[in-house]
Amino acid sequence: MRLPLSLVVVLFCYESVFALKPTKRDYSTDDYYVLEHDPNAGASLDECARALGVEVVEQAGELRNHWLVRTAKPSLDLSRRDSDRVLDTLEELRAQTSSSNFWSRSEHTHHSRRIASSVKHVSRQELRQRAKRAPPPIRPGDEDDGAETSQAFATRMGVEDPEFGKQWHLINDESPRHMMNVTALWEMGITGRGVITALVDDGLDYNSDDLAANFYAYGSYDFNDHVDLPTPTLFDDHHGTRCAGQIAAAKNDVCGVGIAYDSQVAGLRILSGPISDVDEAASLNYDFQNTSIYSCSWGPPDDGRSMEGPAYLIKKAMVNGIQNGREGKGSVYVFASGNGGRSGDQCNFDGYTNSIFSVTVAAVDYKGLHPDYSEACAANMVVAYSSGSGNHITTTDVGKDKCAHSHGGTSAAAPNAAGVFALALGVRPDLSWRDIQHLCVQTGQQINPDDPDWEQTAAGRPFSYKYGYGVLNGYEFVQAAQDWQSVKPQTFLNLPTVQIANGTMDVFESATGGEPIVSGGVSSTLAVTQSMLQDNNFEKLEHITITVWITHTRRGDVEVELVSPNGVKSVLAARRPTDNANSGFPGWTFMTVKHWDENPIGDWLIRVSDQNKENESGAFLGWTMTLWGSVIDPDASFKVYDVPLLDTVLPPVAEEGDDSITSSIPLPSATTSKTIPKPTEHLPPDHGDADGESHLPAFPGAQQSADPAEDVASPSETDTAASISVTPTPDEGWFSDLSSLMSNQLWFFIAIGAVAIFGIGAGVFFWRRSMRRRSNYTSLPAGDDVAMSSIGVTGHRSTARTKELFDAFGEVSDDEDADEETGLRPGARSPRVEFHSGFLDDDPSTAGLATPRYRDDPDTPQHDKERSGTPVSAGSGSGDGSWEHASETR
Ligand SMILES: *[C@@H]1O[C@H](CO)[C@@H](O)[C@H](O)[C@H]1NC(C)=O
Ligand SMILES: *[C@@H]1O[C@H](CO)[C@@H](O)[C@H](O)[C@H]1NC(C)=O
Ligand SMILES: *[C@@H]1O[C@H](CO)[C@@H](O)[C@H](O)[C@H]1NC(C)=O
Ligand SMILES: *[C@@H]1O[C@H](CO)[C@@H](O)[C@H](O)[C@H]1NC(C)=O
């Protein structure tokens, strides 16, 4: 236990255990930062804090070696908007360790070096508002009075909840086929007992008679007001309570029943006011040993124009959750796909639903139709029942014995799925987060089989952008869960990054090169070979993530699709009629689950096209692809994922996870203007009457594309890495737009950081040389096939380069005997370089050996062994089970 004992708060829980709750922040008197500390780099956390003039508050949620620190706000006359005492101090320290002082032996410089190398990065925390949405208005008179079937069931099973008959998602009297199908499980005594689901939302009315008995206070917290209990206090704080009711409303005489009515629910209140990244990250790991499921019915705006994902700390928290939560079995994150269907929004433009670490749930209505608000995309895994065709979801509401009759949207589909997962974990608590995803893929039920949006996957399953793998059917899911054999641990395979026509993009989002997008599009292929799979201990494909660098004057015109070697196509981006952004796709990552269980060997083709308008244009600069799946041999070594600090630069700066440069870049701060609302924000008020349909393809335009084989040079026989096919017309061009760059805050802050580092941090000597190396980057000329070996060379060159920079920034060693060329000697003590070079050799076992232990973390060894359950294997690069040590992808 590393948190200060003074923070311990006594909580009422079963046995009145002691819990560690976050301390109350006061942003009016203090400035807060998250400091990532490397305990093996020489300086203790206290020394670092003293050097930076900050006070350590507590660990940042469950993120190891990340600390929330604070300092009193400078008095008004001293505080200048453009300066930041803490970040300035860090820059000074870093400056002292390099450039002119590089060879200095003075005590002072020595001290600065130790501090500078021990502080991996510092990010200032700003409050931001997760915007609240107007609740959908109550539409009286829509509900049906309950028919015989549900009544008969209620009588037989002693269900006395007065509104049970209106809960058509439990028993649908009108369209009996369309319901979550869990009542038979109740009869078998499967009611979710022992499972805890956290509603990451706007509060939870634990005083409601429908929820009090199943409320789990220990795992609840209010991150908005920093008090222990997630009390709904604002007039529209009812969303979390309604979602909680769907899962765990008690079987009693109040309102209705939850899907897992003996399970427990916790409330993590984050949507009712301003929140910083550190708190959002902490909420997603809150009490993550006891809490199994995090139900999240929010995301970036569903306006058909936004393209946003979780910030770095939040991504880290999700990865921490799936790797270390639930004693290594992994937290189950359930995300609503979004309510922007009417605006042409797609869940592939949302970094939360696009994440492989979440289960993305879209909606179908009580007739089994696709409601027009529900977003389609290749990352949709399943659908669950929600509002539309004249009906809403009936569930518990805030207040004494209150019942809500207007709940709906994909916000309500996600908790229905979470409820089913709770039932499954009740009988199979040992299932991992990936077992849950596999079960979704396996048991999703096809509906509306004539819907043209269905397509057969290579594994023989029907998949649809609207319905994912189909409707989540509680009975089928839990039956399958009961004798499910847990999948082997996860690993991944990074394919080389393809630069198209020498395309590059830097941290400022400024681009060079690239192939103009012409009529018919620009295509490129990446080959996956048997030996790549073998060498990476990679057995069976699950998710695929694809990162693209594309410039365009109108992002909504761009279409991106991926075609597998077996001819299965994933539409990653379809047209978005209202998306006028001119910032393109600067290293945006798409995800598809459509290739689950497909044999990935062969050439994968990506095609980028636009609407071929006279006055709009763009260029395709580069792309890369990562295959995610299970290992062949869990006892052999394999790569485990870690979140890269900066993965949007082309060509990648930080090859294979060497983040020596990027770690010096202060993280972008969250700002007040960035809002990530619940999907109800864009949920149409008449979502209950949403027109359902089952005859329209989700992305009609995208269906017309020709056979990929036509415009690709036939793949070469052997280990061809990449080929590109275009019909370039020289007069098409692109330009990068500075104003959009500056309006994008993330890039703005990265830019500031980069300027600072490049300005004062780098020794001119090393920097010059690194630039020379940079020009050596291999790129793939149009129309040419490039052999694997040349790709390999690329990787090695970049390694050399990053190592140099690493040293130039004074982070490796203060030993003057270090090899002048690279700053590295055998046994140079930088754990990072040793570790990553292990991965560069594709020999994670070496890397694992080089992995250091954390000195200030006495409970590490034992603790981590326990955690290294399913997804994290001993002997891997993350042998100690810590995500900090894992490799990374781009
Ligand atoms: C629901 O579960 C029952 C088992 O009790 C099964 O027979 C039935 O087919 C399922 N209904 C649907 C719509 O899948
Ligand atoms: C939750 O987990 C903590 C340890 O992480 C444990 O001490 C506590 O008893 C657990 N609470 C419940 C209700 O299981
Ligand atoms: C890419 O750069 C190389 C070397 O600088 C050059 O030879 C080649 O022509 C360039 N390719 C394109 C398509 O511009
Ligand atoms: C292109 O033309 C359309 C109308 O034809 C206009 O709305 C749009 O703003 C133009 N785009 C640019 C980049 O000029």
Short mmCIF file of C-alpha atoms in Angstrom, two decimals, residues 335 337 346-356 358-362 375-382 437 463-469 543-544 570-572 589-594 596 699:
data_model
loop_
_atom_site.label_atom_id
_atom_site.label_comp_id
_atom_site.label_asym_id
_atom_site.label_seq_id
_atom_site.Cartn_x
_atom_site.Cartn_y
_atom_site.Cartn_z
CA PHE A 335 -19.15 0.77 -24.30
CA SER A 337 -21.65 2.35 -29.79
CA GLN A 346 -19.81 5.74 -37.10
CA CYS A 347 -18.34 4.11 -34.03
CA ASN A 348 -14.98 3.79 -35.79
CA PHE A 349 -14.53 7.52 -35.22
CA ASP A 350 -14.73 7.06 -31.45
CA GLY A 351 -11.55 5.87 -29.76
CA TYR A 352 -13.42 4.18 -26.91
CA THR A 353 -15.70 2.00 -29.01
CA ASN A 354 -12.86 1.56 -31.48
CA SER A 355 -10.67 0.10 -28.75
CA ILE A 356 -10.01 -3.62 -28.73
CA SER A 358 -13.91 -2.66 -24.88
CA VAL A 359 -16.98 -4.57 -25.95
CA THR A 360 -18.89 -2.26 -28.27
CA VAL A 361 -22.64 -2.65 -28.06
CA ALA A 362 -25.13 -1.13 -30.50
CA GLU A 375 -24.15 3.74 -34.98
CA ALA A 376 -22.69 1.15 -37.31
CA CYS A 377 -19.03 0.27 -37.74
CA ALA A 378 -16.62 -2.61 -38.12
CA ALA A 379 -15.85 -2.44 -34.39
CA ASN A 380 -19.43 -3.26 -33.37
CA MET A 381 -19.38 -6.54 -31.55
CA VAL A 382 -23.00 -7.21 -30.66
CA GLN A 437 -15.53 -11.14 -26.29
CA PHE A 463 -21.34 -10.06 -39.51
CA SER A 464 -22.99 -6.71 -40.00
CA TYR A 465 -21.80 -3.18 -39.32
CA LYS A 466 -25.20 -2.49 -37.79
CA TYR A 467 -25.57 -5.64 -35.68
CA GLY A 468 -21.98 -6.79 -35.22
CA TYR A 469 -22.13 -10.55 -34.70
CA HIS A 543 -9.10 -7.92 -33.62
CA ILE A 544 -7.24 -5.92 -36.23
CA SER A 570 -14.06 -4.21 -43.58
CA VAL A 571 -15.32 -0.70 -44.18
CA LEU A 572 -13.31 1.34 -41.70
CA THR A 589 -6.44 4.03 -35.51
CA PHE A 590 -9.43 2.07 -36.75
CA MET A 591 -10.48 -1.31 -35.43
CA THR A 592 -12.37 -4.19 -36.96
CA VAL A 593 -13.69 -7.40 -35.43
CA LYS A 594 -14.90 -8.69 -38.77
CA TRP A 596 -12.14 -12.77 -36.08
CA PHE A 699 -22.60 2.01 -45.78
#
